[in-house]
Amino acid sequence: MKRIILMVVTNLFFVIVCWPKLCRMAAHPERYTKEERWKHLQFWVERACKGGRIVLEAHGQEKLPEEPFILYPNHQGMFDVLAIAGTCDHFLGVVNKKEVRNFLLLKQVFQITGSLSMDREDIRQSLQVINQVAERVKGGDNFLIFAEGTRSRRGNQMLEMKGGSFKSAYKAKCPVVPTALINSFVPFDSHTIKPVTVKVIYLDPIPYEEYKGMKSLELAAEVKKRIENAIAEFS
């Protein structure tokens, strides 16, 4: 919360002037192209990082496929989505928990990107979201899914990834992109406002041909292993 206040205070004039446009874009995303929405979102992330003493350090963007894909990062904190939005030039929808869909700025991010909220207590609704993601990926969209299901709250340590989170990828037959986040828990999930470098490492995609014979739990374990190795290497 302290860093969010810092972001607002240091960008007060910018927020006053530009907040209405962000809200209009969130309310009527159909009036703007995906490229316009994504660039505007990245502009906001850039200003938020500058005001919040956050440096984004990215590696491996050149590995992102040209064909539609699903990004599977580890889930450290509320800043994760902004860290990825600020370093990925591909338009991304996000599968989010219904509990965070009204979080300030994230709410606008979700609306601008046409993201989908999942109710983990409602199995039928969750299956609908899985199918919706698969159909949108088939239609050309990229997506971001946190397969751990919730923030780890353990710093740079991971929780187990859930096999069910990969069902959309199987249905869409698309590349899976493991992505490692380092120190992304610091900006919004700690009490410090000291400068911090958040690292985003995009790893080699796993094509459908490579994982189609694997069980979803095996794929989840493989993605987790690759992310943990990257965290160890880049920390």
PDB file of C-alpha atoms in Angstrom:
ATOM      1  CA  MET A   1       0.000   0.000   0.000  1.00  0.00           C
ATOM      2  CA  LYS A   2       2.850   2.411   0.806  1.00  0.00           C
ATOM      3  CA  ARG A   3       4.298   2.046  -2.681  1.00  0.00           C
ATOM      4  CA  ILE A   4       0.898   2.550  -4.321  1.00  0.00           C
ATOM      5  CA  ILE A   5       0.553   5.831  -2.410  1.00  0.00           C
ATOM      6  CA  LEU A   6       4.063   6.778  -3.546  1.00  0.00           C
ATOM      7  CA  MET A   7       3.128   6.026  -7.164  1.00  0.00           C
ATOM      8  CA  VAL A   8       0.038   8.222  -6.961  1.00  0.00           C
ATOM      9  CA  VAL A   9       1.772  11.116  -5.190  1.00  0.00           C
ATOM     10  CA  THR A  10       4.737  11.227  -7.576  1.00  0.00           C
ATOM     11  CA  ASN A  11       2.426  10.958 -10.591  1.00  0.00           C
ATOM     12  CA  LEU A  12      -0.409  13.095  -9.225  1.00  0.00           C
ATOM     13  CA  PHE A  13      -0.700  15.460 -12.200  1.00  0.00           C
ATOM     14  CA  PHE A  14      -0.432  12.565 -14.656  1.00  0.00           C
ATOM     15  CA  VAL A  15      -3.135  10.608 -12.802  1.00  0.00           C
ATOM     16  CA  ILE A  16      -5.506  13.603 -12.706  1.00  0.00           C
ATOM     17  CA  VAL A  17      -5.088  14.249 -16.427  1.00  0.00           C
ATOM     18  CA  CYS A  18      -4.920  10.683 -17.760  1.00  0.00           C
ATOM     19  CA  TRP A  19      -7.129   8.656 -15.416  1.00  0.00           C
ATOM     20  CA  PRO A  20     -10.349   9.577 -17.270  1.00  0.00           C
ATOM     21  CA  LYS A  21      -8.929   8.249 -20.562  1.00  0.00           C
ATOM     22  CA  LEU A  22      -7.863   4.996 -18.921  1.00  0.00           C
ATOM     23  CA  CYS A  23     -11.356   4.572 -17.487  1.00  0.00           C
ATOM     24  CA  ARG A  24     -12.969   5.329 -20.860  1.00  0.00           C
ATOM     25  CA  MET A  25     -10.744   2.764 -22.522  1.00  0.00           C
ATOM     26  CA  ALA A  26     -11.617   0.226 -19.831  1.00  0.00           C
ATOM     27  CA  ALA A  27     -15.336   0.911 -20.175  1.00  0.00           C
ATOM     28  CA  HIS A  28     -15.339   0.769 -23.987  1.00  0.00           C
ATOM     29  CA  PRO A  29     -12.391  -1.384 -25.132  1.00  0.00           C
ATOM     30  CA  GLU A  30     -14.173  -2.138 -28.408  1.00  0.00           C
ATOM     31  CA  ARG A  31     -13.539   1.455 -29.525  1.00  0.00           C
ATOM     32  CA  TYR A  32      -9.776   0.897 -29.565  1.00  0.00           C
ATOM     33  CA  THR A  33      -7.494  -1.567 -31.315  1.00  0.00           C
ATOM     34  CA  LYS A  34      -5.574  -4.126 -29.280  1.00  0.00           C
ATOM     35  CA  GLU A  35      -2.363  -2.304 -30.136  1.00  0.00           C
ATOM     36  CA  GLU A  36      -3.734   1.030 -28.870  1.00  0.00           C
ATOM     37  CA  ARG A  37      -4.943  -0.526 -25.638  1.00  0.00           C
ATOM     38  CA  TRP A  38      -1.709  -2.394 -24.985  1.00  0.00           C
ATOM     39  CA  LYS A  39       0.540   0.605 -25.674  1.00  0.00           C
ATOM     40  CA  HIS A  40      -1.573   2.790 -23.403  1.00  0.00           C
ATOM     41  CA  LEU A  41      -1.402   0.162 -20.687  1.00  0.00           C
ATOM     42  CA  GLN A  42       2.378  -0.084 -21.035  1.00  0.00           C
ATOM     43  CA  PHE A  43       2.601   3.707 -20.738  1.00  0.00           C
ATOM     44  CA  TRP A  44       0.782   3.517 -17.414  1.00  0.00           C
ATOM     45  CA  VAL A  45       3.055   0.727 -16.188  1.00  0.00           C
ATOM     46  CA  GLU A  46       6.100   2.792 -17.152  1.00  0.00           C
ATOM     47  CA  ARG A  47       4.844   5.788 -15.152  1.00  0.00           C
ATOM     48  CA  ALA A  48       3.872   3.600 -12.196  1.00  0.00           C
ATOM     49  CA  CYS A  49       7.323   2.005 -12.108  1.00  0.00           C
ATOM     50  CA  LYS A  50       9.113   5.331 -12.348  1.00  0.00           C
ATOM     51  CA  GLY A  51       7.049   6.816  -9.544  1.00  0.00           C
ATOM     52  CA  GLY A  52       7.248   3.669  -7.431  1.00  0.00           C
ATOM     53  CA  ARG A  53      11.033   3.212  -7.648  1.00  0.00           C
ATOM     54  CA  ILE A  54      10.685   0.000  -9.617  1.00  0.00           C
ATOM     55  CA  VAL A  55      13.022  -1.138 -12.387  1.00  0.00           C
ATOM     56  CA  LEU A  56      11.787  -3.837 -14.759  1.00  0.00           C
ATOM     57  CA  GLU A  57      14.538  -6.096 -16.094  1.00  0.00           C
ATOM     58  CA  ALA A  58      13.412  -8.490 -18.818  1.00  0.00           C
ATOM     59  CA  HIS A  59      15.141 -11.378 -20.555  1.00  0.00           C
ATOM     60  CA  GLY A  60      14.048 -13.627 -23.402  1.00  0.00           C
ATOM     61  CA  GLN A  61      11.351 -11.503 -25.070  1.00  0.00           C
ATOM     62  CA  GLU A  62      12.688 -12.691 -28.414  1.00  0.00           C
ATOM     63  CA  LYS A  63      11.599 -16.228 -27.484  1.00  0.00           C
ATOM     64  CA  LEU A  64       7.899 -15.345 -27.439  1.00  0.00           C
ATOM     65  CA  PRO A  65       6.124 -17.102 -30.339  1.00  0.00           C
ATOM     66  CA  GLU A  66       4.433 -15.252 -33.167  1.00  0.00           C
ATOM     67  CA  GLU A  67       1.554 -17.726 -33.036  1.00  0.00           C
ATOM     68  CA  PRO A  68      -0.976 -17.435 -30.175  1.00  0.00           C
ATOM     69  CA  PHE A  69       0.350 -18.769 -26.859  1.00  0.00           C
ATOM     70  CA  ILE A  70      -0.406 -19.046 -23.158  1.00  0.00           C
ATOM     71  CA  LEU A  71       2.063 -17.590 -20.686  1.00  0.00           C
ATOM     72  CA  TYR A  72       2.508 -19.489 -17.406  1.00  0.00           C
ATOM     73  CA  PRO A  73       4.483 -17.493 -14.810  1.00  0.00           C
ATOM     74  CA  ASN A  74       4.993 -18.109 -11.124  1.00  0.00           C
ATOM     75  CA  HIS A  75       2.659 -16.002  -8.977  1.00  0.00           C
ATOM     76  CA  GLN A  76       4.373 -13.827  -6.390  1.00  0.00           C
ATOM     77  CA  GLY A  77       2.176 -10.799  -5.842  1.00  0.00           C
ATOM     78  CA  MET A  78      -0.289  -8.193  -7.027  1.00  0.00           C
ATOM     79  CA  PHE A  79       2.391  -6.563  -9.188  1.00  0.00           C
ATOM     80  CA  ASP A  80       2.908  -9.666 -11.366  1.00  0.00           C
ATOM     81  CA  VAL A  81       0.450  -8.663 -14.092  1.00  0.00           C
ATOM     82  CA  LEU A  82       1.949  -5.176 -14.374  1.00  0.00           C
ATOM     83  CA  ALA A  83       5.492  -6.588 -14.533  1.00  0.00           C
ATOM     84  CA  ILE A  84       4.519  -8.771 -17.473  1.00  0.00           C
ATOM     85  CA  ALA A  85       2.487  -6.041 -19.181  1.00  0.00           C
ATOM     86  CA  GLY A  86       5.481  -3.732 -18.925  1.00  0.00           C
ATOM     87  CA  THR A  87       7.891  -6.176 -20.563  1.00  0.00           C
ATOM     88  CA  CYS A  88       5.788  -8.133 -23.070  1.00  0.00           C
ATOM     89  CA  ASP A  89       4.950  -6.520 -26.411  1.00  0.00           C
ATOM     90  CA  HIS A  90       2.244  -9.098 -27.131  1.00  0.00           C
ATOM     91  CA  PHE A  91      -1.336  -8.260 -26.162  1.00  0.00           C
ATOM     92  CA  LEU A  92      -2.376 -10.565 -23.315  1.00  0.00           C
ATOM     93  CA  GLY A  93      -5.647 -11.467 -21.670  1.00  0.00           C
ATOM     94  CA  VAL A  94      -5.440 -12.547 -18.037  1.00  0.00           C
ATOM     95  CA  VAL A  95      -7.250 -15.243 -16.099  1.00  0.00           C
ATOM     96  CA  ASN A  96      -7.724 -13.721 -12.653  1.00  0.00           C
ATOM     97  CA  LYS A  97      -9.385 -14.645  -9.392  1.00  0.00           C
ATOM     98  CA  LYS A  98     -12.687 -12.888  -8.833  1.00  0.00           C
ATOM     99  CA  GLU A  99     -11.289 -11.633  -5.506  1.00  0.00           C
ATOM    100  CA  VAL A 100      -8.806  -9.291  -7.245  1.00  0.00           C
ATOM    101  CA  ARG A 101     -10.843  -8.098 -10.212  1.00  0.00           C
ATOM    102  CA  ASN A 102     -11.707  -4.786  -8.486  1.00  0.00           C
ATOM    103  CA  PHE A 103      -8.179  -3.986  -7.266  1.00  0.00           C
ATOM    104  CA  LEU A 104      -7.211  -0.432  -8.287  1.00  0.00           C
ATOM    105  CA  LEU A 105      -5.465  -0.278 -11.690  1.00  0.00           C
ATOM    106  CA  LEU A 106      -5.665  -4.071 -12.067  1.00  0.00           C
ATOM    107  CA  LYS A 107      -9.400  -3.615 -12.619  1.00  0.00           C
ATOM    108  CA  GLN A 108      -8.676  -1.332 -15.566  1.00  0.00           C
ATOM    109  CA  VAL A 109      -6.001  -3.713 -16.869  1.00  0.00           C
ATOM    110  CA  PHE A 110      -8.458  -6.609 -16.815  1.00  0.00           C
ATOM    111  CA  GLN A 111     -11.160  -4.589 -18.579  1.00  0.00           C
ATOM    112  CA  ILE A 112      -8.812  -3.219 -21.237  1.00  0.00           C
ATOM    113  CA  THR A 113      -7.490  -6.686 -22.079  1.00  0.00           C
ATOM    114  CA  GLY A 114     -10.842  -8.472 -21.979  1.00  0.00           C
ATOM    115  CA  SER A 115      -9.628 -10.686 -19.167  1.00  0.00           C
ATOM    116  CA  LEU A 116     -11.648 -13.451 -17.538  1.00  0.00           C
ATOM    117  CA  SER A 117     -12.419 -13.860 -13.833  1.00  0.00           C
ATOM    118  CA  MET A 118     -12.528 -17.340 -12.349  1.00  0.00           C
ATOM    119  CA  ASP A 119     -14.504 -18.399  -9.294  1.00  0.00           C
ATOM    120  CA  ARG A 120     -12.466 -21.206  -7.767  1.00  0.00           C
ATOM    121  CA  GLU A 121     -15.460 -22.312  -5.701  1.00  0.00           C
ATOM    122  CA  ASP A 122     -17.620 -22.827  -8.800  1.00  0.00           C
ATOM    123  CA  ILE A 123     -16.413 -25.796 -10.857  1.00  0.00           C
ATOM    124  CA  ARG A 124     -18.864 -25.191 -13.699  1.00  0.00           C
ATOM    125  CA  GLN A 125     -17.851 -21.548 -14.047  1.00  0.00           C
ATOM    126  CA  SER A 126     -14.167 -22.516 -13.946  1.00  0.00           C
ATOM    127  CA  LEU A 127     -14.698 -24.988 -16.786  1.00  0.00           C
ATOM    128  CA  GLN A 128     -16.446 -22.274 -18.781  1.00  0.00           C
ATOM    129  CA  VAL A 129     -13.425 -20.004 -18.351  1.00  0.00           C
ATOM    130  CA  ILE A 130     -11.061 -22.800 -19.435  1.00  0.00           C
ATOM    131  CA  ASN A 131     -13.102 -23.283 -22.604  1.00  0.00           C
ATOM    132  CA  GLN A 132     -13.349 -19.531 -23.234  1.00  0.00           C
ATOM    133  CA  VAL A 133      -9.585 -19.147 -22.995  1.00  0.00           C
ATOM    134  CA  ALA A 134      -9.040 -22.033 -25.418  1.00  0.00           C
ATOM    135  CA  GLU A 135     -11.464 -20.539 -27.937  1.00  0.00           C
ATOM    136  CA  ARG A 136      -9.915 -17.088 -27.717  1.00  0.00           C
ATOM    137  CA  VAL A 137      -6.414 -18.490 -28.171  1.00  0.00           C
ATOM    138  CA  LYS A 138      -7.644 -20.392 -31.221  1.00  0.00           C
ATOM    139  CA  GLY A 139      -9.023 -17.060 -32.420  1.00  0.00           C
ATOM    140  CA  GLY A 140      -5.657 -15.320 -32.133  1.00  0.00           C
ATOM    141  CA  ASP A 141      -5.440 -13.998 -28.555  1.00  0.00           C
ATOM    142  CA  ASN A 142      -2.599 -14.671 -26.130  1.00  0.00           C
ATOM    143  CA  PHE A 143      -3.325 -15.368 -22.477  1.00  0.00           C
ATOM    144  CA  LEU A 144      -1.686 -15.251 -19.074  1.00  0.00           C
ATOM    145  CA  ILE A 145      -2.561 -17.914 -16.489  1.00  0.00           C
ATOM    146  CA  PHE A 146      -1.154 -18.258 -12.961  1.00  0.00           C
ATOM    147  CA  ALA A 147      -1.079 -22.019 -12.572  1.00  0.00           C
ATOM    148  CA  GLU A 148      -0.266 -21.910  -8.855  1.00  0.00           C
ATOM    149  CA  GLY A 149      -3.767 -20.549  -8.376  1.00  0.00           C
ATOM    150  CA  THR A 150      -2.771 -17.985  -5.765  1.00  0.00           C
ATOM    151  CA  ARG A 151       0.181 -15.887  -4.662  1.00  0.00           C
ATOM    152  CA  SER A 152       2.886 -18.009  -3.070  1.00  0.00           C
ATOM    153  CA  ARG A 153       3.500 -15.491  -0.235  1.00  0.00           C
ATOM    154  CA  ARG A 154       6.936 -17.129   0.030  1.00  0.00           C
ATOM    155  CA  GLY A 155       9.072 -14.622  -1.818  1.00  0.00           C
ATOM    156  CA  ASN A 156      10.852 -16.253  -4.733  1.00  0.00           C
ATOM    157  CA  GLN A 157       9.759 -19.757  -3.723  1.00  0.00           C
ATOM    158  CA  MET A 158       6.954 -21.406  -5.661  1.00  0.00           C
ATOM    159  CA  LEU A 159       3.838 -23.363  -4.807  1.00  0.00           C
ATOM    160  CA  GLU A 160       2.869 -26.432  -6.809  1.00  0.00           C
ATOM    161  CA  MET A 161       1.358 -25.671 -10.206  1.00  0.00           C
ATOM    162  CA  LYS A 162      -2.100 -27.114 -10.771  1.00  0.00           C
ATOM    163  CA  GLY A 163      -2.515 -29.461 -13.719  1.00  0.00           C
ATOM    164  CA  GLY A 164      -6.006 -28.163 -14.426  1.00  0.00           C
ATOM    165  CA  SER A 165      -4.582 -24.740 -15.268  1.00  0.00           C
ATOM    166  CA  PHE A 166      -3.063 -26.245 -18.417  1.00  0.00           C
ATOM    167  CA  LYS A 167      -6.323 -27.591 -19.839  1.00  0.00           C
ATOM    168  CA  SER A 168      -6.809 -24.447 -21.926  1.00  0.00           C
ATOM    169  CA  ALA A 169      -3.437 -25.018 -23.596  1.00  0.00           C
ATOM    170  CA  TYR A 170      -4.299 -28.635 -24.404  1.00  0.00           C
ATOM    171  CA  LYS A 171      -7.627 -27.585 -25.886  1.00  0.00           C
ATOM    172  CA  ALA A 172      -6.080 -24.766 -27.928  1.00  0.00           C
ATOM    173  CA  LYS A 173      -3.046 -26.879 -28.945  1.00  0.00           C
ATOM    174  CA  CYS A 174      -0.883 -23.801 -28.455  1.00  0.00           C
ATOM    175  CA  PRO A 175       2.657 -23.187 -27.201  1.00  0.00           C
ATOM    176  CA  VAL A 176       3.119 -22.960 -23.437  1.00  0.00           C
ATOM    177  CA  VAL A 177       5.585 -20.270 -22.332  1.00  0.00           C
ATOM    178  CA  PRO A 178       7.096 -20.748 -18.841  1.00  0.00           C
ATOM    179  CA  THR A 179       7.951 -17.364 -17.332  1.00  0.00           C
ATOM    180  CA  ALA A 180       9.959 -16.633 -14.198  1.00  0.00           C
ATOM    181  CA  LEU A 181       9.222 -13.639 -11.983  1.00  0.00           C
ATOM    182  CA  ILE A 182      11.807 -12.559  -9.420  1.00  0.00           C
ATOM    183  CA  ASN A 183      11.108 -10.032  -6.633  1.00  0.00           C
ATOM    184  CA  SER A 184       7.680  -9.246  -8.060  1.00  0.00           C
ATOM    185  CA  PHE A 185       6.245  -9.664  -4.560  1.00  0.00           C
ATOM    186  CA  VAL A 186       8.156  -6.622  -3.278  1.00  0.00           C
ATOM    187  CA  PRO A 187       6.248  -3.679  -4.863  1.00  0.00           C
ATOM    188  CA  PHE A 188       2.709  -4.397  -3.625  1.00  0.00           C
ATOM    189  CA  ASP A 189       3.066  -7.284  -1.158  1.00  0.00           C
ATOM    190  CA  SER A 190       5.686  -5.866   1.202  1.00  0.00           C
ATOM    191  CA  HIS A 191       5.866  -2.733   3.342  1.00  0.00           C
ATOM    192  CA  THR A 192       9.045  -1.289   1.866  1.00  0.00           C
ATOM    193  CA  ILE A 193       9.304   1.590  -0.606  1.00  0.00           C
ATOM    194  CA  LYS A 194      13.009   1.078  -1.233  1.00  0.00           C
ATOM    195  CA  PRO A 195      14.060   0.839  -4.903  1.00  0.00           C
ATOM    196  CA  VAL A 196      13.574  -2.656  -6.291  1.00  0.00           C
ATOM    197  CA  THR A 197      14.441  -4.465  -9.506  1.00  0.00           C
ATOM    198  CA  VAL A 198      11.782  -6.901 -10.687  1.00  0.00           C
ATOM    199  CA  LYS A 199      13.037  -9.479 -13.175  1.00  0.00           C
ATOM    200  CA  VAL A 200      10.894 -11.145 -15.838  1.00  0.00           C
ATOM    201  CA  ILE A 201      12.476 -14.075 -17.680  1.00  0.00           C
ATOM    202  CA  TYR A 202      10.637 -15.511 -20.677  1.00  0.00           C
ATOM    203  CA  LEU A 203      11.789 -19.096 -21.185  1.00  0.00           C
ATOM    204  CA  ASP A 204      11.779 -21.350 -24.230  1.00  0.00           C
ATOM    205  CA  PRO A 205       8.225 -22.136 -25.355  1.00  0.00           C
ATOM    206  CA  ILE A 206       6.997 -25.710 -25.093  1.00  0.00           C
ATOM    207  CA  PRO A 207       5.182 -26.525 -28.356  1.00  0.00           C
ATOM    208  CA  TYR A 208       2.025 -28.637 -28.349  1.00  0.00           C
ATOM    209  CA  GLU A 209       3.833 -31.444 -30.182  1.00  0.00           C
ATOM    210  CA  GLU A 210       6.205 -31.716 -27.229  1.00  0.00           C
ATOM    211  CA  TYR A 211       3.640 -31.840 -24.425  1.00  0.00           C
ATOM    212  CA  LYS A 212       0.602 -33.447 -26.077  1.00  0.00           C
ATOM    213  CA  GLY A 213       1.639 -36.883 -24.818  1.00  0.00           C
ATOM    214  CA  MET A 214       2.174 -35.661 -21.254  1.00  0.00           C
ATOM    215  CA  LYS A 215      -0.416 -35.675 -18.502  1.00  0.00           C
ATOM    216  CA  SER A 216      -1.380 -32.224 -17.256  1.00  0.00           C
ATOM    217  CA  LEU A 217       0.346 -32.822 -13.914  1.00  0.00           C
ATOM    218  CA  GLU A 218       3.536 -33.804 -15.733  1.00  0.00           C
ATOM    219  CA  LEU A 219       3.394 -30.624 -17.791  1.00  0.00           C
ATOM    220  CA  ALA A 220       2.764 -28.570 -14.649  1.00  0.00           C
ATOM    221  CA  ALA A 221       5.803 -30.141 -12.974  1.00  0.00           C
ATOM    222  CA  GLU A 222       7.977 -29.498 -16.038  1.00  0.00           C
ATOM    223  CA  VAL A 223       6.962 -25.830 -16.236  1.00  0.00           C
ATOM    224  CA  LYS A 224       7.589 -25.407 -12.496  1.00  0.00           C
ATOM    225  CA  LYS A 225      11.038 -26.995 -12.800  1.00  0.00           C
ATOM    226  CA  ARG A 226      12.036 -24.672 -15.635  1.00  0.00           C
ATOM    227  CA  ILE A 227      10.845 -21.605 -13.741  1.00  0.00           C
ATOM    228  CA  GLU A 228      12.650 -22.637 -10.549  1.00  0.00           C
ATOM    229  CA  ASN A 229      15.861 -23.194 -12.515  1.00  0.00           C
ATOM    230  CA  ALA A 230      15.550 -19.713 -14.032  1.00  0.00           C
ATOM    231  CA  ILE A 231      14.924 -18.141 -10.618  1.00  0.00           C
ATOM    232  CA  ALA A 232      18.062 -19.828  -9.289  1.00  0.00           C
ATOM    233  CA  GLU A 233      20.084 -18.671 -12.306  1.00  0.00           C
ATOM    234  CA  PHE A 234      18.966 -15.038 -12.368  1.00  0.00           C
ATOM    235  CA  SER A 235      18.619 -14.324  -8.629  1.00  0.00           C
TER     236      SER A 235
END
